[in-house]
Amino acid sequence: MNKDKLLILGSGYTGQELTRLAVNAGYTVVGTTRDEDTREFLRSHGATPIEWSVGDDPAPWIAHLGPKTSVVYSIPTLFRSYEGADGGDLPRHITPMADVLTECRQAAVKRVIYLSSTSVYGDHGGDWVDESTKCHPSSDYGKMRYDIESYLMEAETDFPITIARLVGIYGPGRTLIDAIKQGRYTLVDGGKKITNRVHVHDIARALLAIIERGPDSHRVFNITDGHPQHVRDLVEFICDEAGLETPIVESLDEFARRRKSANAVARWKKQIRVLNERLRRELDLELVYPDVFSGYRAILESDADAPVST
Ligand SMILES: NC(=O)c1ccc[n+]([C@@H]2O[C@H](COP(=O)([O-])OP(=O)(O)OC[C@H]3O[C@@H](n4cnc5c(N)ncnc54)[C@H](OP(=O)(O)O)[C@@H]3O)[C@@H](O)[C@H]2O)c1
C-alpha cells in the first residue's frame, strides 16, 4: 500500500482526474474546493474533501502536510489585470502561492507542483518553444503566471518545486463539441491560430509521473501533446466526425468587440508551437492521446460525460 499523500489545492477539472488516478495508485488524496458537487465527487472517489477558499484559514489542509505529502496547486490566477511586480511588497497575484509555499516549508513536504500555463511564453510567431525558450508574456495572465513561476524557481526549499506549463486542456465534458452544435462557436480570424492541446487524462498521468519520478531539483515541464494544429483543422475534424456544420468565420476585430476581454484577444494573437520532449524523455511518459485528433475521437466514440478509463 502506497502511504504517500497528495494534497490538491483546487480540485477542479484537472484536480478531479488526478484524484481518480492517484487514489487508484494507492495515494491518500485530500482536495480543496468550494463546491458541494466536487466535495461529493471527491468523497465518492475515496478522497477527503476540504472546503476552502484562498484567504480562508488554511489550518484544515495544513493538517495534511508532512514529509510524505506532495502538493499540487491548481488554482488559477485570481486577478484579471496585471499590476506589476516592481514594488517592495509581494504583488497580490503571487501572495496565494507564496502563502502555500510558506506552509509547505514549515512542514517540509515532499514536493510542490504549480500548474502554470504556456501563456508565459508570449507570442513566438508560430515558432517551436521548449522550456529553455525565453519567456516574454504579453497577456496579463501570462505576466502574472510568469511572476509566480519566477518566485517559485528562485525559492530556496529543501524539496523540489515543479512547474507544469499546461496548454489548452480538453477531455470528456470539456470539448468544443457542444459549443459548435449550439452555434456558439465561431472560427475567429478564419481559425488560422495554432492551438496546442493536451487531454486531461494525460495531464493527470504527467503529474503522477512528476510525483513518482520527477527531478530532485526545481524544474519546468511543458505539458502538451506536442502536436499543435490549426484551429480550423481541429474544428473541421470535429465537424466531420460528429456530422456538424462548420461554424461561421468571425474577424479578430469583431471578436474583440464582442468579447471585450484583452486576455481573450491576446490568446488568439499568440502563435506558438509547444514541444514536449522533456516530458517524454525525462519522465519516460508515453501519452495515451498523442494528438488532439486521437483524444477527440475517443471522446466522440464514448459517452462524452463518462470518465476516461485508466
Ligand atoms: N483550462 C485550460 O485550458 C488551462 C490552460 C493552462 C493552464 N490552466 C490552469 O491549470 C489549472 C487547472 O486547470 P483546470 O481547467 O483544471 O481548472 P478548473 O477546473 O477551473 O479548477 C480550478 C480550481 O481552482 C479552484 N479555485 C478557483 N478560485 C479559487 C479561490 N479563490 N480559492 C480557492 N480555490 C479556488 C476551483 O475551486 P472550486 O472547486 O471551488 O470551483 C477549482 O477547484 C488552473 O490553474 C488553470 O488556470 C488551464
Short mmCIF file of C-alpha atoms and ligand atoms in Angstrom, two decimals:
data_model
loop_
_atom_site.label_atom_id
_atom_site.label_comp_id
_atom_site.label_asym_id
_atom_site.label_seq_id
_atom_site.Cartn_x
_atom_site.Cartn_y
_atom_site.Cartn_z
CA MET A 1 0.00 0.00 0.00
CA ASN A 2 1.37 3.39 -1.04
CA LYS A 3 1.50 5.52 2.12
CA ASP A 4 2.15 8.81 0.33
CA LYS A 5 -0.32 11.64 0.47
CA LEU A 6 -1.41 14.06 -2.21
CA LEU A 7 -2.95 17.44 -1.39
CA ILE A 8 -4.64 19.12 -4.33
CA LEU A 9 -5.38 22.82 -3.82
CA GLY A 10 -8.20 23.44 -6.31
CA SER A 11 -9.93 20.17 -7.19
CA GLY A 12 -11.36 21.40 -10.49
CA TYR A 13 -11.38 19.57 -13.82
CA THR A 14 -7.71 18.54 -13.73
CA GLY A 15 -7.69 18.05 -9.97
CA GLN A 16 -10.55 15.56 -10.21
CA GLU A 17 -8.88 13.45 -12.91
CA LEU A 18 -5.66 13.49 -10.87
CA THR A 19 -7.67 12.44 -7.80
CA ARG A 20 -9.08 9.46 -9.66
CA LEU A 21 -5.69 8.25 -10.88
CA ALA A 22 -3.89 8.90 -7.58
CA VAL A 23 -6.50 7.10 -5.47
CA ASN A 24 -6.24 4.14 -7.87
CA ALA A 25 -2.45 4.22 -7.43
CA GLY A 26 -2.85 3.98 -3.64
CA TYR A 27 -2.31 7.59 -2.62
CA THR A 28 -4.27 9.17 0.20
CA VAL A 29 -5.80 12.16 -1.58
CA VAL A 30 -7.09 15.34 0.01
CA GLY A 31 -8.57 18.08 -2.15
CA THR A 32 -9.86 21.60 -1.57
CA THR A 33 -12.95 23.01 -3.23
CA ARG A 34 -15.75 25.50 -2.57
CA ASP A 35 -18.26 23.40 -4.43
CA GLU A 36 -20.63 20.81 -2.94
CA ASP A 37 -20.78 18.68 -6.12
CA THR A 38 -16.99 18.48 -6.14
CA ARG A 39 -16.95 17.53 -2.46
CA GLU A 40 -19.35 14.72 -3.34
CA PHE A 41 -17.15 13.67 -6.29
CA LEU A 42 -14.09 13.53 -4.02
CA ARG A 43 -15.91 11.52 -1.33
CA SER A 44 -17.30 9.06 -3.85
CA HIS A 45 -13.82 8.53 -5.30
CA GLY A 46 -12.22 7.79 -1.95
CA ALA A 47 -10.65 11.22 -1.38
CA THR A 48 -11.12 13.66 1.51
CA PRO A 49 -12.70 16.99 0.57
CA ILE A 50 -11.89 20.22 2.38
CA GLU A 51 -13.98 23.33 1.93
CA TRP A 52 -11.50 26.14 1.42
CA SER A 53 -11.16 29.39 -0.47
CA VAL A 54 -7.97 31.45 -0.85
CA GLY A 55 -7.87 33.77 2.17
CA ASP A 56 -9.64 31.32 4.50
CA ASP A 57 -7.86 29.77 7.46
CA PRO A 58 -5.52 27.14 5.92
CA ALA A 59 -5.48 25.00 9.11
CA PRO A 60 -7.72 22.25 7.64
CA TRP A 61 -5.24 21.47 4.84
CA ILE A 62 -2.09 22.30 6.81
CA ALA A 63 -3.03 19.30 8.95
CA HIS A 64 -2.34 17.08 5.92
CA LEU A 65 1.16 18.40 5.15
CA GLY A 66 4.23 16.34 6.00
CA PRO A 67 7.35 14.73 4.51
CA LYS A 68 5.25 12.22 2.56
CA THR A 69 2.89 14.82 1.10
CA SER A 70 3.12 16.12 -2.46
CA VAL A 71 1.18 19.34 -3.00
CA VAL A 72 -0.41 20.29 -6.34
CA TYR A 73 -1.52 23.92 -6.67
CA SER A 74 -4.24 24.03 -9.34
CA ILE A 75 -5.91 27.37 -8.58
CA PRO A 76 -5.97 29.92 -11.45
CA THR A 77 -4.58 33.43 -11.09
CA LEU A 78 -7.26 35.30 -9.18
CA PHE A 79 -6.93 38.71 -10.84
CA ARG A 80 -7.73 39.89 -14.36
CA SER A 81 -5.24 42.73 -14.62
CA TYR A 82 -1.51 42.83 -14.06
CA GLU A 83 -0.37 45.41 -11.54
CA GLY A 84 3.38 44.89 -11.99
CA ALA A 85 5.96 43.28 -9.76
CA ASP A 86 8.40 46.12 -9.09
CA GLY A 87 7.13 47.41 -5.76
CA GLY A 88 8.57 46.47 -2.37
CA ASP A 89 5.69 44.24 -1.29
CA LEU A 90 4.95 40.88 -2.81
CA PRO A 91 2.49 41.51 -5.69
CA ARG A 92 -1.07 40.44 -4.92
CA HIS A 93 -1.03 37.79 -7.66
CA ILE A 94 1.93 35.96 -6.07
CA THR A 95 0.65 36.03 -2.48
CA PRO A 96 -1.70 33.00 -2.55
CA MET A 97 1.03 30.70 -3.90
CA ALA A 98 3.66 32.26 -1.62
CA ASP A 99 1.48 31.64 1.44
CA VAL A 100 1.09 27.99 0.45
CA LEU A 101 4.87 27.70 -0.02
CA THR A 102 5.44 29.07 3.49
CA GLU A 103 3.26 26.31 4.95
CA CYS A 104 4.98 23.69 2.79
CA ARG A 105 8.38 24.81 4.09
CA GLN A 106 7.19 24.60 7.71
CA ALA A 107 6.01 21.04 7.18
CA ALA A 108 8.98 20.00 4.96
CA VAL A 109 6.73 18.46 2.31
CA LYS A 110 7.94 16.06 -0.37
CA ARG A 111 7.29 18.19 -3.47
CA VAL A 112 5.27 21.16 -4.69
CA ILE A 113 3.82 21.28 -8.21
CA TYR A 114 2.44 24.52 -9.59
CA LEU A 115 0.06 24.29 -12.55
CA SER A 116 1.03 27.17 -14.82
CA SER A 117 0.31 27.92 -18.43
CA THR A 118 2.20 28.24 -21.70
CA SER A 119 0.84 31.81 -21.83
CA VAL A 120 4.17 32.66 -20.12
CA TYR A 121 5.95 32.24 -23.49
CA GLY A 122 4.07 35.08 -25.20
CA ASP A 123 3.97 35.30 -28.98
CA HIS A 124 6.74 33.49 -30.91
CA GLY A 125 5.29 33.96 -34.38
CA GLY A 126 4.42 30.26 -34.69
CA ASP A 127 7.93 29.01 -33.80
CA TRP A 128 8.51 25.94 -31.65
CA VAL A 129 9.18 26.63 -27.96
CA ASP A 130 10.60 24.42 -25.25
CA GLU A 131 11.33 25.02 -21.58
CA SER A 132 14.60 26.79 -22.39
CA THR A 133 12.93 29.34 -24.70
CA LYS A 134 12.93 32.90 -23.38
CA CYS A 135 9.54 33.93 -21.98
CA HIS A 136 8.08 37.32 -22.88
CA PRO A 137 4.43 37.06 -21.87
CA SER A 138 2.10 39.59 -23.50
CA SER A 139 -1.21 38.88 -21.73
CA ASP A 140 -1.89 39.96 -18.15
CA TYR A 141 -2.48 36.32 -17.20
CA GLY A 142 0.83 35.31 -18.76
CA LYS A 143 2.70 38.04 -16.88
CA MET A 144 1.15 37.05 -13.56
CA ARG A 145 1.91 33.38 -14.19
CA TYR A 146 5.50 34.19 -15.09
CA ASP A 147 6.00 36.20 -11.89
CA ILE A 148 4.67 33.28 -9.84
CA GLU A 149 6.90 30.83 -11.72
CA SER A 150 9.97 33.05 -11.20
CA TYR A 151 9.18 33.39 -7.50
CA LEU A 152 8.98 29.61 -7.16
CA MET A 153 12.08 28.84 -9.24
CA GLU A 154 14.12 31.24 -7.10
CA ALA A 155 12.73 29.91 -3.81
CA GLU A 156 15.18 28.10 -1.55
CA THR A 157 13.50 24.97 -0.28
CA ASP A 158 14.52 21.52 0.93
CA PHE A 159 12.08 19.96 -1.52
CA PRO A 160 11.79 20.24 -5.31
CA ILE A 161 9.31 22.58 -6.94
CA THR A 162 7.97 21.61 -10.35
CA ILE A 163 6.27 23.99 -12.74
CA ALA A 164 3.80 22.26 -15.07
CA ARG A 165 3.12 24.58 -18.02
CA LEU A 166 -0.23 23.46 -19.43
CA VAL A 167 -1.58 24.13 -22.90
CA GLY A 168 -5.32 24.09 -23.70
CA ILE A 169 -6.99 21.36 -21.66
CA TYR A 170 -9.68 19.17 -23.18
CA GLY A 171 -11.34 15.90 -22.29
CA PRO A 172 -14.74 14.37 -21.52
CA GLY A 173 -17.17 17.16 -20.64
CA ARG A 174 -14.72 19.86 -21.81
CA THR A 175 -14.74 19.97 -25.59
CA LEU A 176 -15.75 22.30 -28.42
CA ILE A 177 -18.49 19.86 -29.47
CA ASP A 178 -21.46 21.40 -27.63
CA ALA A 179 -20.48 24.98 -28.49
CA ILE A 180 -20.26 24.06 -32.20
CA LYS A 181 -23.53 22.11 -32.00
CA GLN A 182 -25.34 25.05 -30.40
CA GLY A 183 -23.90 27.63 -32.81
CA ARG A 184 -21.98 29.37 -30.01
CA TYR A 185 -18.58 28.74 -31.58
CA THR A 186 -17.08 30.94 -34.29
CA LEU A 187 -13.92 30.48 -36.32
CA VAL A 188 -12.07 33.58 -35.14
CA ASP A 189 -9.75 35.00 -37.81
CA GLY A 190 -10.69 32.04 -40.02
CA GLY A 191 -9.26 29.56 -37.49
CA LYS A 192 -5.70 30.38 -38.56
CA LYS A 193 -4.47 30.27 -34.98
CA ILE A 194 -2.27 27.39 -33.90
CA THR A 195 -3.74 25.54 -30.97
CA ASN A 196 -1.70 23.45 -28.52
CA ARG A 197 -3.73 20.87 -26.65
CA VAL A 198 -3.48 18.16 -24.04
CA HIS A 199 -6.03 15.62 -22.84
CA VAL A 200 -6.86 15.88 -19.13
CA HIS A 201 -6.07 12.20 -18.66
CA ASP A 202 -2.53 12.74 -19.94
CA ILE A 203 -2.13 15.79 -17.68
CA ALA A 204 -3.06 13.68 -14.66
CA ARG A 205 -0.64 10.95 -15.79
CA ALA A 206 2.12 13.54 -16.24
CA LEU A 207 1.50 14.96 -12.76
CA LEU A 208 1.59 11.49 -11.25
CA ALA A 209 4.86 10.81 -13.11
CA ILE A 210 6.32 14.03 -11.64
CA ILE A 211 5.21 12.97 -8.16
CA GLU A 212 6.66 9.48 -8.57
CA ARG A 213 9.85 10.08 -10.54
CA GLY A 214 10.23 13.82 -11.04
CA PRO A 215 13.60 15.58 -10.68
CA ASP A 216 15.08 16.32 -7.23
CA SER A 217 15.60 19.98 -8.05
CA HIS A 218 13.35 22.77 -9.31
CA ARG A 219 12.33 22.16 -12.92
CA VAL A 220 9.82 23.29 -15.55
CA PHE A 221 7.87 20.89 -17.80
CA ASN A 222 5.62 21.71 -20.74
CA ILE A 223 2.51 19.55 -20.50
CA THR A 224 1.26 19.24 -24.07
CA ASP A 225 0.68 16.55 -26.66
CA GLY A 226 3.42 18.17 -28.79
CA HIS A 227 1.27 18.13 -31.95
CA PRO A 228 -0.09 21.65 -32.39
CA GLN A 229 -2.81 22.11 -35.03
CA HIS A 230 -4.50 24.99 -36.77
CA VAL A 231 -7.85 25.67 -35.08
CA ARG A 232 -9.60 25.29 -38.43
CA ASP A 233 -8.21 21.77 -38.89
CA LEU A 234 -9.36 20.72 -35.42
CA VAL A 235 -12.83 22.23 -35.89
CA GLU A 236 -13.23 20.66 -39.33
CA PHE A 237 -12.18 17.29 -37.90
CA ILE A 238 -14.79 17.55 -35.12
CA CYS A 239 -17.49 18.62 -37.59
CA ASP A 240 -16.67 15.76 -39.97
CA GLU A 241 -16.57 13.15 -37.18
CA ALA A 242 -19.70 14.41 -35.41
CA GLY A 243 -21.68 15.35 -38.54
CA LEU A 244 -21.90 19.06 -37.64
CA GLU A 245 -21.98 22.23 -39.76
CA THR A 246 -18.67 24.14 -39.88
CA PRO A 247 -19.01 27.30 -37.70
CA ILE A 248 -19.09 30.77 -39.22
CA VAL A 249 -15.93 32.85 -39.52
CA GLU A 250 -15.53 35.95 -37.31
CA SER A 251 -12.79 38.56 -37.77
CA LEU A 252 -10.47 39.31 -34.86
CA ASP A 253 -11.93 42.85 -34.66
CA GLU A 254 -15.49 41.52 -34.42
CA PHE A 255 -14.37 39.02 -31.78
CA ALA A 256 -12.60 41.76 -29.78
CA ARG A 257 -15.72 43.99 -29.87
CA ARG A 258 -17.96 41.11 -28.79
CA ARG A 259 -15.78 39.68 -26.00
CA LYS A 260 -14.33 42.95 -24.61
CA SER A 261 -11.57 40.90 -22.94
CA ALA A 262 -7.94 41.79 -23.57
CA ASN A 263 -6.85 38.36 -22.29
CA ALA A 264 -9.18 36.55 -24.71
CA VAL A 265 -7.95 38.62 -27.67
CA ALA A 266 -4.30 38.11 -26.64
CA ARG A 267 -4.90 34.35 -26.69
CA TRP A 268 -5.99 34.50 -30.35
CA LYS A 269 -2.98 36.59 -31.35
CA LYS A 270 -0.36 34.44 -29.67
CA GLN A 271 1.21 31.90 -32.04
CA ILE A 272 3.47 29.23 -30.59
CA ARG A 273 4.11 25.56 -31.12
CA VAL A 274 4.91 23.86 -27.83
CA LEU A 275 7.34 20.94 -27.58
CA ASN A 276 7.08 18.13 -25.02
CA GLU A 277 10.47 16.36 -25.39
CA ARG A 278 11.38 16.96 -21.74
CA LEU A 279 8.12 15.47 -20.52
CA ARG A 280 8.51 12.35 -22.63
CA ARG A 281 12.26 11.83 -22.13
CA GLU A 282 12.90 12.86 -18.50
CA LEU A 283 9.69 11.38 -17.13
CA ASP A 284 9.62 8.47 -19.57
CA LEU A 285 5.99 9.24 -20.31
CA GLU A 286 4.16 7.94 -23.34
CA LEU A 287 0.95 9.83 -23.97
CA VAL A 288 -2.32 7.95 -24.31
CA TYR A 289 -3.56 10.73 -26.63
CA PRO A 290 -0.52 11.86 -28.66
CA ASP A 291 -2.56 14.34 -30.68
CA VAL A 292 -5.87 16.12 -30.29
CA PHE A 293 -7.49 14.03 -33.05
CA SER A 294 -6.95 10.77 -31.16
CA GLY A 295 -8.30 12.38 -27.99
CA TYR A 296 -11.41 13.77 -29.65
CA ARG A 297 -12.04 10.52 -31.49
CA ALA A 298 -12.06 8.66 -28.15
CA ILE A 299 -14.47 11.21 -26.67
CA LEU A 300 -16.78 11.10 -29.68
CA GLU A 301 -16.80 7.30 -29.65
CA SER A 302 -17.79 7.14 -25.99
CA ASP A 303 -20.31 8.95 -23.87
CA ALA A 304 -18.79 12.46 -23.68
CA ASP A 305 -19.60 12.82 -20.00
CA ALA A 306 -18.21 9.49 -18.88
CA PRO A 307 -14.79 9.49 -17.22
CA VAL A 308 -11.90 8.20 -19.33
CA SER A 309 -10.53 4.80 -18.40
CA THR A 310 -7.13 4.48 -16.76
N1 LIG B 1 -8.21 25.26 -18.92
C1 LIG B 1 -7.09 25.37 -19.61
O1 LIG B 1 -7.05 25.11 -20.83
C2 LIG B 1 -5.81 25.77 -18.90
C3 LIG B 1 -4.66 26.02 -19.66
C4 LIG B 1 -3.49 26.34 -18.99
C5 LIG B 1 -3.47 26.42 -17.61
N2 LIG B 1 -4.61 26.19 -16.90
C6 LIG B 1 -4.54 26.25 -15.43
O2 LIG B 1 -4.38 24.93 -14.96
C7 LIG B 1 -5.04 24.78 -13.70
C8 LIG B 1 -6.06 23.66 -13.79
O3 LIG B 1 -7.00 23.99 -14.79
P1 LIG B 1 -8.49 23.44 -14.72
O4 LIG B 1 -9.12 23.82 -16.01
O5 LIG B 1 -8.49 22.04 -14.26
O6 LIG B 1 -9.06 24.37 -13.56
P2 LIG B 1 -10.56 24.48 -13.04
O7 LIG B 1 -11.39 23.33 -13.48
O8 LIG B 1 -11.06 25.84 -13.34
O9 LIG B 1 -10.33 24.35 -11.46
C9 LIG B 1 -9.77 25.39 -10.73
C10 LIG B 1 -9.79 25.05 -9.26
O10 LIG B 1 -9.35 26.21 -8.55
C11 LIG B 1 -10.25 26.48 -7.51
N3 LIG B 1 -10.34 27.91 -7.20
C12 LIG B 1 -10.64 28.94 -8.04
N4 LIG B 1 -10.65 30.10 -7.35
C13 LIG B 1 -10.38 29.79 -6.07
C14 LIG B 1 -10.27 30.54 -4.87
N5 LIG B 1 -10.45 31.88 -4.87
N6 LIG B 1 -9.99 29.89 -3.73
C15 LIG B 1 -9.81 28.54 -3.70
N7 LIG B 1 -9.91 27.76 -4.81
C16 LIG B 1 -10.18 28.39 -5.97
C17 LIG B 1 -11.60 25.98 -8.01
O11 LIG B 1 -12.39 25.78 -6.87
P3 LIG B 1 -13.89 25.14 -6.88
O12 LIG B 1 -13.64 23.66 -6.90
O13 LIG B 1 -14.48 25.64 -5.66
O14 LIG B 1 -14.53 25.64 -8.14
C18 LIG B 1 -11.20 24.71 -8.73
O15 LIG B 1 -11.12 23.66 -7.81
C19 LIG B 1 -5.64 26.14 -13.38
O16 LIG B 1 -4.74 26.88 -12.60
C20 LIG B 1 -5.77 26.77 -14.74
O17 LIG B 1 -5.79 28.18 -14.68
C21 LIG B 1 -5.76 25.86 -17.52
#
